[in-house]
Short mmCIF file of C-alpha atoms in Angstrom, two decimals:
data_model
loop_
_atom_site.label_atom_id
_atom_site.label_comp_id
_atom_site.label_asym_id
_atom_site.label_seq_id
_atom_site.Cartn_x
_atom_site.Cartn_y
_atom_site.Cartn_z
CA UNK A 49 60.25 55.73 154.99
CA UNK A 50 58.73 52.42 156.08
CA UNK A 51 56.96 52.07 152.70
CA UNK A 52 60.22 52.80 150.87
CA UNK A 53 62.06 50.17 152.93
CA UNK A 54 59.37 47.59 152.15
CA UNK A 55 59.56 48.36 148.44
CA UNK A 56 63.35 48.07 148.52
CA UNK A 57 63.15 44.74 150.37
CA UNK A 58 60.61 43.43 147.85
CA UNK A 59 62.89 44.41 144.97
CA UNK A 60 65.89 42.72 146.55
CA UNK A 61 63.88 39.54 147.03
CA UNK A 62 62.68 39.57 143.42
CA UNK A 63 66.00 40.54 141.81
CA UNK A 64 67.60 37.07 142.06
CA UNK A 65 64.49 35.59 140.46
CA UNK A 66 64.91 37.87 137.44
CA UNK A 67 68.34 36.36 136.87
CA UNK A 68 67.29 32.77 137.53
CA UNK A 69 65.95 30.73 134.58
CA UNK A 70 62.49 29.23 134.81
CA UNK A 71 62.17 25.64 135.99
CA UNK A 72 61.44 24.50 132.43
CA UNK A 73 64.40 26.36 130.91
CA UNK A 74 66.51 24.58 128.31
CA UNK A 75 69.86 23.43 129.70
CA UNK A 76 72.57 24.92 127.49
CA UNK A 77 76.13 23.74 128.05
CA UNK A 78 78.73 26.38 127.13
CA UNK A 79 82.12 24.88 126.33
CA UNK A 80 84.96 26.73 128.05
CA UNK A 81 87.37 23.81 128.22
CA UNK A 82 89.14 24.16 124.86
CA UNK A 83 91.30 27.23 125.34
CA UNK A 84 88.49 29.77 124.96
CA UNK A 85 89.72 33.29 125.73
CA UNK A 86 86.37 35.03 125.29
CA UNK A 87 84.02 33.77 127.96
CA UNK A 88 80.37 34.03 128.99
CA UNK A 89 81.45 34.63 132.59
CA UNK A 90 83.80 37.48 131.62
CA UNK A 91 82.93 41.18 131.52
CA UNK A 92 85.63 42.35 129.09
CA UNK A 93 84.89 43.96 125.73
CA UNK A 94 85.56 40.71 123.89
CA UNK A 95 83.78 38.48 126.39
CA UNK A 96 80.25 37.12 126.03
CA UNK A 97 78.50 38.16 129.26
CA UNK A 98 75.89 40.23 127.40
CA UNK A 99 75.10 37.22 125.22
CA UNK A 100 74.71 35.13 128.37
CA UNK A 101 72.15 37.61 129.71
CA UNK A 102 70.17 37.54 126.47
CA UNK A 103 70.16 33.74 126.32
CA UNK A 104 68.98 33.62 129.92
CA UNK A 105 66.14 36.00 129.08
CA UNK A 106 65.12 33.75 126.18
CA UNK A 107 64.72 30.72 128.43
CA UNK A 108 68.18 29.15 128.53
CA UNK A 109 69.88 27.88 131.67
CA UNK A 110 73.60 28.20 130.99
CA UNK A 111 76.07 25.75 132.46
CA UNK A 112 79.83 26.04 131.95
CA UNK A 113 81.89 23.06 130.82
CA UNK A 114 85.61 23.04 131.56
CA UNK A 115 86.05 19.30 131.14
CA UNK A 116 85.95 17.22 127.92
CA UNK A 117 82.61 17.22 126.10
CA UNK A 118 82.04 13.50 126.49
CA UNK A 119 78.82 11.55 126.92
CA UNK A 120 78.83 12.12 130.67
CA UNK A 121 79.15 15.91 130.31
CA UNK A 122 76.32 15.94 127.75
CA UNK A 123 73.87 13.98 129.90
CA UNK A 124 70.80 16.05 130.77
CA UNK A 125 71.78 18.81 128.32
CA UNK A 126 69.46 20.23 125.64
CA UNK A 127 71.99 22.28 123.67
CA UNK A 128 75.71 23.01 123.41
CA UNK A 129 77.46 26.26 122.51
CA UNK A 130 81.11 26.28 121.50
CA UNK A 131 82.61 29.67 120.63
CA UNK A 132 86.18 30.63 119.87
CA UNK A 133 87.93 27.38 120.78
CA UNK A 134 91.72 27.48 120.47
CA UNK A 135 92.23 23.77 121.19
CA UNK A 136 90.81 21.00 118.96
CA UNK A 137 88.30 18.40 120.07
CA UNK A 138 89.53 14.87 120.61
CA UNK A 139 88.09 12.00 118.52
CA UNK A 140 85.95 10.71 121.41
CA UNK A 141 84.51 14.20 121.95
CA UNK A 142 83.65 14.49 118.26
CA UNK A 143 81.91 11.13 118.37
CA UNK A 144 79.90 12.06 121.47
CA UNK A 145 78.98 15.53 120.17
CA UNK A 146 77.78 14.03 116.90
CA UNK A 147 75.74 11.42 118.78
CA UNK A 148 74.31 14.18 120.97
CA UNK A 149 72.99 16.06 117.93
CA UNK A 150 71.77 12.87 116.27
CA UNK A 151 69.72 12.09 119.37
CA UNK A 152 67.94 15.46 119.29
CA UNK A 153 70.36 17.97 120.81
CA UNK A 154 71.16 21.39 119.39
CA UNK A 155 74.67 22.61 118.66
CA UNK A 156 75.80 26.20 118.02
CA UNK A 157 79.35 26.81 116.78
CA UNK A 158 81.04 30.23 116.47
CA UNK A 159 84.39 30.28 114.68
CA UNK A 160 87.49 32.19 115.74
CA UNK A 161 90.27 29.93 114.49
CA UNK A 162 88.33 27.95 111.91
CA UNK A 163 90.75 24.99 111.49
CA UNK A 164 90.19 24.13 115.16
CA UNK A 165 86.63 23.22 114.20
CA UNK A 166 87.35 21.50 110.87
CA UNK A 167 86.86 17.92 112.13
CA UNK A 168 83.61 18.78 113.92
CA UNK A 169 82.25 20.71 110.95
CA UNK A 170 83.29 17.95 108.58
CA UNK A 171 81.18 15.42 110.48
CA UNK A 172 78.21 17.75 109.89
CA UNK A 173 79.00 18.20 106.19
CA UNK A 174 80.09 21.83 106.54
CA UNK A 175 83.40 23.33 105.39
CA UNK A 176 85.20 26.66 105.81
CA UNK A 177 87.45 28.82 103.65
CA UNK A 178 91.22 28.97 104.05
CA UNK A 179 91.03 32.68 104.87
CA UNK A 180 88.63 35.31 106.14
CA UNK A 181 86.16 37.23 104.00
CA UNK A 182 86.97 40.67 102.57
CA UNK A 183 83.95 42.78 101.62
CA UNK A 184 83.65 45.67 99.16
CA UNK A 185 80.09 46.69 100.02
CA UNK A 186 78.47 47.62 103.35
CA UNK A 187 81.93 47.94 104.93
CA UNK A 188 82.09 49.15 108.54
CA UNK A 189 84.53 52.01 109.28
CA UNK A 190 86.66 51.38 106.19
CA UNK A 191 87.82 47.95 107.37
CA UNK A 192 86.92 45.42 104.69
CA UNK A 193 86.95 42.57 107.22
CA UNK A 194 84.04 44.20 109.06
CA UNK A 195 80.73 44.56 107.24
CA UNK A 196 76.96 44.46 107.36
CA UNK A 197 75.30 41.21 106.30
CA UNK A 198 71.99 41.84 104.53
CA UNK A 199 71.53 38.75 102.36
CA UNK A 200 69.41 36.53 104.60
CA UNK A 201 67.27 33.43 104.08
CA UNK A 202 64.36 32.28 106.24
CA UNK A 203 65.42 30.28 109.30
CA UNK A 204 64.92 30.28 113.08
CA UNK A 205 68.14 32.30 113.38
CA UNK A 206 67.20 35.03 110.91
CA UNK A 207 63.52 35.38 111.78
CA UNK A 208 62.57 39.07 111.71
CA UNK A 209 66.19 40.09 111.09
CA UNK A 210 67.04 42.64 108.40
CA UNK A 211 70.81 42.69 108.87
CA UNK A 212 73.62 42.12 111.34
CA UNK A 213 77.28 43.09 111.65
CA UNK A 214 80.21 40.73 111.15
CA UNK A 215 83.78 41.42 112.31
CA UNK A 216 86.25 39.13 110.59
CA UNK A 217 84.48 35.99 109.45
CA UNK A 218 85.22 32.79 107.58
CA UNK A 219 83.26 31.68 104.52
CA UNK A 220 81.10 28.61 105.08
CA UNK A 221 80.04 25.99 102.57
CA UNK A 222 77.33 23.38 103.00
CA UNK A 223 78.39 20.08 101.49
CA UNK A 224 75.28 18.08 102.39
CA UNK A 225 71.54 18.25 101.78
CA UNK A 226 70.79 18.47 105.50
CA UNK A 227 72.14 22.03 105.85
CA UNK A 228 71.91 25.35 104.04
CA UNK A 229 73.36 28.85 104.06
CA UNK A 230 70.96 31.31 105.74
CA UNK A 231 73.20 34.41 105.71
CA UNK A 232 75.61 35.52 102.98
CA UNK A 233 78.08 38.29 102.25
CA UNK A 234 77.67 40.56 99.23
CA UNK A 235 78.29 39.55 95.61
CA UNK A 236 81.65 41.38 95.56
CA UNK A 237 83.10 39.83 98.71
CA UNK A 238 86.28 37.80 98.29
CA UNK A 239 88.76 35.47 99.96
CA UNK A 240 92.52 35.88 99.49
CA UNK A 241 93.31 32.43 98.11
CA UNK A 242 96.88 33.18 96.96
CA UNK A 243 97.92 35.05 100.10
CA UNK A 244 99.08 38.27 98.43
CA UNK A 245 96.70 40.41 100.53
CA UNK A 246 94.98 41.95 97.51
CA UNK A 247 92.15 41.01 95.18
CA UNK A 248 93.49 39.32 92.07
CA UNK A 249 92.72 36.72 89.41
CA UNK A 250 93.50 33.80 91.68
CA UNK A 251 91.06 34.85 94.39
CA UNK A 252 87.42 33.87 94.86
CA UNK A 253 84.97 36.77 94.51
CA UNK A 254 81.32 35.89 95.12
CA UNK A 255 78.58 35.90 97.74
CA UNK A 256 79.82 33.70 100.58
CA UNK A 257 78.03 31.90 103.40
CA UNK A 258 78.51 33.25 106.93
CA UNK A 259 75.80 31.32 108.82
CA UNK A 260 74.70 27.75 108.16
CA UNK A 261 71.65 26.10 109.70
CA UNK A 262 71.07 22.37 109.46
CA UNK A 263 69.65 19.20 110.89
CA UNK A 264 71.35 15.94 111.80
CA UNK A 265 69.22 12.99 112.79
CA UNK A 266 66.70 14.29 115.34
CA UNK A 267 68.86 17.32 116.19
CA UNK A 268 69.78 20.71 114.74
CA UNK A 269 72.93 22.77 114.40
CA UNK A 270 74.00 26.32 113.55
CA UNK A 271 77.46 27.40 112.50
CA UNK A 272 78.52 31.06 112.52
CA UNK A 273 81.59 32.10 110.54
CA UNK A 274 82.49 34.67 113.21
CA UNK A 275 82.57 34.62 117.01
CA UNK A 276 82.87 38.41 117.41
CA UNK A 277 79.20 38.79 116.41
CA UNK A 278 78.19 38.10 120.00
CA UNK A 279 81.08 39.72 121.88
CA UNK A 280 80.21 42.54 124.27
CA UNK A 281 81.88 45.25 122.17
CA UNK A 282 80.02 44.34 118.99
CA UNK A 283 76.58 43.47 120.34
CA UNK A 284 74.70 46.31 118.66
CA UNK A 285 70.92 46.34 118.14
CA UNK A 286 70.93 44.04 115.11
CA UNK A 287 73.39 41.59 116.65
CA UNK A 288 71.27 41.59 119.81
CA UNK A 289 68.30 40.56 117.67
CA UNK A 290 70.39 37.72 116.22
CA UNK A 291 71.36 36.73 119.77
CA UNK A 292 67.70 36.67 120.83
CA UNK A 293 66.87 34.47 117.86
CA UNK A 294 69.72 32.17 118.84
CA UNK A 295 68.37 31.98 122.39
CA UNK A 296 64.82 31.29 121.23
CA UNK A 297 66.05 28.52 118.95
CA UNK A 298 68.18 26.94 121.67
CA UNK A 299 65.32 27.10 124.17
CA UNK A 300 62.72 25.70 121.78
CA UNK A 301 61.67 22.11 122.63
#
């Protein structure tokens, strides 16, 4: 009994250390001050607590931001994550976020309501579609908004990845030489440009970008056309691999 008690005490002493990032962990600021409903400190099916655990395991020290993302908030930070914002960023925040990346910071953006991010993406030379992607191949459970993504290009985010699952994503377009599409939908995917909720002559049918990776000054950025990729409900084995790659990239010096 005494041995068992000692083992239990040792485990209890070590357990907090397992959850605590190393001293040299990258400081990752998670924005939760722009109306985000799906949170890294929430345990619901659409929250991001499992992603938070994975990022921690990959060497990230997560800090939550509920105030504006200004220069003061970004001081001492290595990377910023903004996922599923419902409220737009103010001009001063956009200026400071851009300067943060230019100076060597990393920025990861996951879209829920894409127009909320239009000004930020525009500063990085990235643009989004006016509607979500419909897929005709690799569809998940007969919902053409949910599908497997298998068209991948080499990047820190896709390293060792064969596929991942997307659940209602926006098409992304790189409009500058400093960024590129590293994950695409299938050749028969389409966006409903005329709003009639069916594929027709006025719609765009082609392979469409769903992840963009780029550089800006001394920094780097990644934009995901979907925020559900990393939500607790949808974090299957392949999406977990994508999350680990994200964490490794964020933690990399």
